């Protein structure tokens, strides 16, 4: 990933479809939205770019169709927790909306979007908010402290995969 992409990391506030505030980070890559989505639609790559995901146990054959799931483990071995992430909505190559579970921590609403950027580049936005379990009670400022650094690193990893495959 070019060092200039690191300077493009940003953190803002957005809303989920129900109007709840969410933490959003973004990064611009030197690839197309289609290139980004090719990585997103391969559920077996999820643990390579999502910080905290440690092992993919199974990916539904219909991934990333709505209702399909990635069955994953989170955390370091031997303290892993088995759970799943489900597709809520998808609009290839522009958006992928997910519900991630990591009990007993809770659940999270996640949206990945792509937007054309100058010079044939693509901006990737990753929005997230805790929406179930104990985490949903945290104010947005506290969620930002936990989510922004983690999701910035996830975007860096995703950018490496996208640009390594298609750059």
GROMACS .gro file of N, CA, C and O in nm, residues 6-60:
model
  220
    6UNK      N    1  -0.198   0.589   0.375
    6UNK     CA    2  -0.206   0.601   0.520
    6UNK      C    3  -0.248   0.741   0.560
    6UNK      O    4  -0.320   0.759   0.658
    7UNK      N    5  -0.207   0.840   0.485
    7UNK     CA    6  -0.245   0.977   0.516
    7UNK      C    7  -0.394   1.000   0.489
    7UNK      O    8  -0.452   1.095   0.539
    8UNK      N    9  -0.456   0.910   0.411
    8UNK     CA   10  -0.597   0.924   0.377
    8UNK      C   11  -0.691   0.866   0.483
    8UNK      O   12  -0.811   0.871   0.467
    9UNK      N   13  -0.638   0.806   0.590
    9UNK     CA   14  -0.723   0.752   0.695
    9UNK      C   15  -0.797   0.865   0.765
    9UNK      O   16  -0.739   0.966   0.802
   10UNK      N   17  -0.930   0.846   0.781
   10UNK     CA   18  -1.013   0.948   0.846
   10UNK      C   19  -1.112   0.880   0.938
   10UNK      O   20  -1.151   0.767   0.916
   11UNK      N   21  -1.158   0.951   1.040
   11UNK     CA   22  -1.261   0.902   1.131
   11UNK      C   23  -1.369   1.009   1.146
   11UNK      O   24  -1.337   1.125   1.172
   12UNK      N   25  -1.494   0.968   1.125
   12UNK     CA   26  -1.607   1.060   1.137
   12UNK      C   27  -1.723   0.989   1.206
   12UNK      O   28  -1.710   0.874   1.248
   13UNK      N   29  -1.835   1.058   1.214
   13UNK     CA   30  -1.957   0.997   1.267
   13UNK      C   31  -2.058   0.990   1.154
   13UNK      O   32  -2.073   1.083   1.076
   14UNK      N   33  -2.126   0.876   1.146
   14UNK     CA   34  -2.232   0.856   1.048
   14UNK      C   35  -2.352   0.797   1.122
   14UNK      O   36  -2.352   0.796   1.245
   15UNK      N   37  -2.452   0.752   1.050
   15UNK     CA   38  -2.567   0.688   1.116
   15UNK      C   39  -2.596   0.554   1.049
   15UNK      O   40  -2.566   0.534   0.931
   16UNK      N   41  -2.657   0.464   1.127
   16UNK     CA   42  -2.702   0.336   1.071
   16UNK      C   43  -2.839   0.358   1.007
   16UNK      O   44  -2.894   0.469   1.013
   17UNK      N   45  -2.899   0.255   0.945
   17UNK     CA   46  -3.029   0.274   0.879
   17UNK      C   47  -3.141   0.318   0.974
   17UNK      O   48  -3.240   0.376   0.928
   18UNK      N   49  -3.125   0.294   1.103
   18UNK     CA   50  -3.227   0.336   1.200
   18UNK      C   51  -3.199   0.474   1.258
   18UNK      O   52  -3.269   0.518   1.349
   19UNK      N   53  -3.094   0.540   1.209
   19UNK     CA   54  -3.062   0.674   1.256
   19UNK      C   55  -2.974   0.680   1.380
   19UNK      O   56  -2.949   0.788   1.433
   20UNK      N   57  -2.923   0.565   1.427
   20UNK     CA   58  -2.833   0.564   1.542
   20UNK      C   59  -2.693   0.605   1.498
   20UNK      O   60  -2.647   0.565   1.391
   21UNK      N   61  -2.621   0.683   1.580
   21UNK     CA   62  -2.486   0.724   1.542
   21UNK      C   63  -2.390   0.606   1.540
   21UNK      O   64  -2.404   0.511   1.618
   22UNK      N   65  -2.294   0.611   1.449
   22UNK     CA   66  -2.193   0.506   1.434
   22UNK      C   67  -2.059   0.570   1.405
   22UNK      O   68  -2.051   0.680   1.350
   23UNK      N   69  -1.953   0.500   1.440
   23UNK     CA   70  -1.817   0.545   1.413
   23UNK      C   71  -1.780   0.499   1.272
   23UNK      O   72  -1.800   0.383   1.236
   24UNK      N   73  -1.727   0.591   1.191
   24UNK     CA   74  -1.688   0.557   1.055
   24UNK      C   75  -1.544   0.596   1.031
   24UNK      O   76  -1.502   0.707   1.066
   25UNK      N   77  -1.468   0.505   0.972
   25UNK     CA   78  -1.332   0.534   0.928
   25UNK      C   79  -1.326   0.511   0.778
   25UNK      O   80  -1.408   0.437   0.722
   26UNK      N   81  -1.231   0.574   0.712
   26UNK     CA   82  -1.220   0.557   0.567
   26UNK      C   83  -1.075   0.563   0.524
   26UNK      O   84  -0.989   0.616   0.595
   27UNK      N   85  -1.052   0.504   0.408
   27UNK     CA   86  -0.918   0.497   0.350
   27UNK      C   87  -0.935   0.493   0.200
   27UNK      O   88  -1.025   0.426   0.148
   28UNK      N   89  -0.850   0.564   0.128
   28UNK     CA   90  -0.855   0.564  -0.018
   28UNK      C   91  -0.744   0.473  -0.072
   28UNK      O   92  -0.630   0.481  -0.027
   29UNK      N   93  -0.782   0.384  -0.165
   29UNK     CA   94  -0.688   0.289  -0.223
   29UNK      C   95  -0.675   0.312  -0.373
   29UNK      O   96  -0.764   0.369  -0.436
   30UNK      N   97  -0.566   0.263  -0.429
   30UNK     CA   98  -0.540   0.275  -0.572
   30UNK      C   99  -0.595   0.154  -0.646
   30UNK      O  100  -0.522   0.085  -0.718
   31UNK      N  101  -0.722   0.127  -0.628
   31UNK     CA  102  -0.789   0.014  -0.691
   31UNK      C  103  -0.934   0.053  -0.716
   31UNK      O  104  -0.982   0.153  -0.664
   32UNK      N  105  -1.003  -0.030  -0.795
   32UNK     CA  106  -1.143  -0.002  -0.825
   32UNK      C  107  -1.235  -0.058  -0.716
   32UNK      O  108  -1.194  -0.144  -0.637
   33UNK      N  109  -1.359  -0.011  -0.716
   33UNK     CA  110  -1.459  -0.065  -0.623
   33UNK      C  111  -1.479  -0.214  -0.649
   33UNK      O  112  -1.499  -0.293  -0.556
   34UNK      N  113  -1.471  -0.255  -0.775
   34UNK     CA  114  -1.485  -0.398  -0.808
   34UNK      C  115  -1.372  -0.480  -0.747
   34UNK      O  116  -1.395  -0.591  -0.697
   35UNK      N  117  -1.250  -0.425  -0.748
   35UNK     CA  118  -1.136  -0.493  -0.686
   35UNK      C  119  -1.158  -0.509  -0.536
   35UNK      O  120  -1.131  -0.615  -0.479
   36UNK      N  121  -1.208  -0.403  -0.472
   36UNK     CA  122  -1.236  -0.408  -0.328
   36UNK      C  123  -1.342  -0.514  -0.301
   36UNK      O  124  -1.326  -0.598  -0.212
   37UNK      N  125  -1.447  -0.514  -0.380
   37UNK     CA  126  -1.556  -0.606  -0.354
   37UNK      C  127  -1.516  -0.752  -0.378
   37UNK      O  128  -1.568  -0.842  -0.312
   38UNK      N  129  -1.421  -0.776  -0.470
   38UNK     CA  130  -1.374  -0.914  -0.491
   38UNK      C  131  -1.314  -0.970  -0.362
   38UNK      O  132  -1.329  -1.088  -0.332
   39UNK      N  133  -1.246  -0.886  -0.284
   39UNK     CA  134  -1.193  -0.931  -0.156
   39UNK      C  135  -1.307  -0.948  -0.055
   39UNK      O  136  -1.314  -1.049   0.016
   40UNK      N  137  -1.399  -0.852  -0.049
   40UNK     CA  138  -1.509  -0.860   0.046
   40UNK      C  139  -1.599  -0.982   0.022
   40UNK      O  140  -1.652  -1.040   0.116
   41UNK      N  141  -1.615  -1.020  -0.104
   41UNK     CA  142  -1.704  -1.132  -0.133
   41UNK      C  143  -1.640  -1.268  -0.109
   41UNK      O  144  -1.709  -1.370  -0.116
   42UNK      N  145  -1.513  -1.271  -0.075
   42UNK     CA  146  -1.446  -1.397  -0.041
   42UNK      C  147  -1.444  -1.409   0.112
   42UNK      O  148  -1.354  -1.357   0.179
   43UNK      N  149  -1.542  -1.475   0.167
   43UNK     CA  150  -1.554  -1.487   0.312
   43UNK      C  151  -1.436  -1.555   0.379
   43UNK      O  152  -1.410  -1.534   0.497
   44UNK      N  153  -1.363  -1.637   0.304
   44UNK     CA  154  -1.247  -1.706   0.362
   44UNK      C  155  -1.133  -1.609   0.392
   44UNK      O  156  -1.042  -1.641   0.469
   45UNK      N  157  -1.136  -1.488   0.334
   45UNK     CA  158  -1.032  -1.387   0.359
   45UNK      C  159  -1.062  -1.301   0.481
   45UNK      O  160  -0.977  -1.223   0.524
   46UNK      N  161  -1.181  -1.311   0.536
   46UNK     CA  162  -1.227  -1.226   0.646
   46UNK      C  163  -1.125  -1.217   0.760
   46UNK      O  164  -1.093  -1.108   0.807
   47UNK      N  165  -1.071  -1.329   0.804
   47UNK     CA  166  -0.976  -1.328   0.917
   47UNK      C  167  -0.843  -1.264   0.881
   47UNK      O  168  -0.766  -1.228   0.970
   48UNK      N  169  -0.815  -1.246   0.753
   48UNK     CA  170  -0.690  -1.181   0.712
   48UNK      C  171  -0.695  -1.029   0.729
   48UNK      O  172  -0.592  -0.966   0.741
   49UNK      N  173  -0.815  -0.973   0.725
   49UNK     CA  174  -0.820  -0.827   0.732
   49UNK      C  175  -0.903  -0.773   0.850
   49UNK      O  176  -0.885  -0.657   0.888
   50UNK      N  177  -0.991  -0.852   0.910
   50UNK     CA  178  -1.070  -0.805   1.022
   50UNK      C  179  -0.993  -0.826   1.152
   50UNK      O  180  -0.967  -0.941   1.190
   51UNK      N  181  -0.957  -0.719   1.218
   51UNK     CA  182  -0.883  -0.728   1.344
   51UNK      C  183  -0.971  -0.798   1.448
   51UNK      O  184  -1.086  -0.761   1.468
   52UNK      N  185  -0.916  -0.900   1.511
   52UNK     CA  186  -0.988  -0.976   1.612
   52UNK      C  187  -1.037  -1.111   1.563
   52UNK      O  188  -1.048  -1.204   1.640
   53UNK      N  189  -1.068  -1.121   1.433
   53UNK     CA  190  -1.109  -1.251   1.378
   53UNK      C  191  -0.984  -1.338   1.366
   53UNK      O  192  -0.885  -1.296   1.307
   54UNK      N  193  -0.989  -1.456   1.424
   54UNK     CA  194  -0.869  -1.539   1.425
   54UNK      C  195  -0.878  -1.664   1.339
   54UNK      O  196  -0.776  -1.721   1.303
   55UNK      N  197  -1.000  -1.708   1.306
   55UNK     CA  198  -1.014  -1.832   1.232
   55UNK      C  199  -1.151  -1.835   1.165
   55UNK      O  200  -1.251  -1.802   1.228
   56UNK      N  201  -1.154  -1.875   1.039
   56UNK     CA  202  -1.281  -1.894   0.968
   56UNK      C  203  -1.311  -2.043   0.971
   56UNK      O  204  -1.231  -2.124   0.924
   57UNK      N  205  -1.427  -2.079   1.027
   57UNK     CA  206  -1.465  -2.220   1.037
   57UNK      C  207  -1.547  -2.265   0.918
   57UNK      O  208  -1.538  -2.379   0.875
   58UNK      N  209  -1.628  -2.176   0.862
   58UNK     CA  210  -1.711  -2.208   0.747
   58UNK      C  211  -1.764  -2.079   0.688
   58UNK      O  212  -1.777  -1.978   0.758
   59UNK      N  213  -1.794  -2.084   0.558
   59UNK     CA  214  -1.856  -1.972   0.488
   59UNK      C  215  -1.975  -2.028   0.411
   59UNK      O  216  -1.958  -2.123   0.334
   60UNK      N  217  -2.093  -1.972   0.434
   60UNK     CA  218  -2.211  -2.019   0.360
   60UNK      C  219  -2.186  -2.007   0.210
   60UNK      O  220  -2.124  -1.910   0.164
   0.00000   0.00000   0.00000
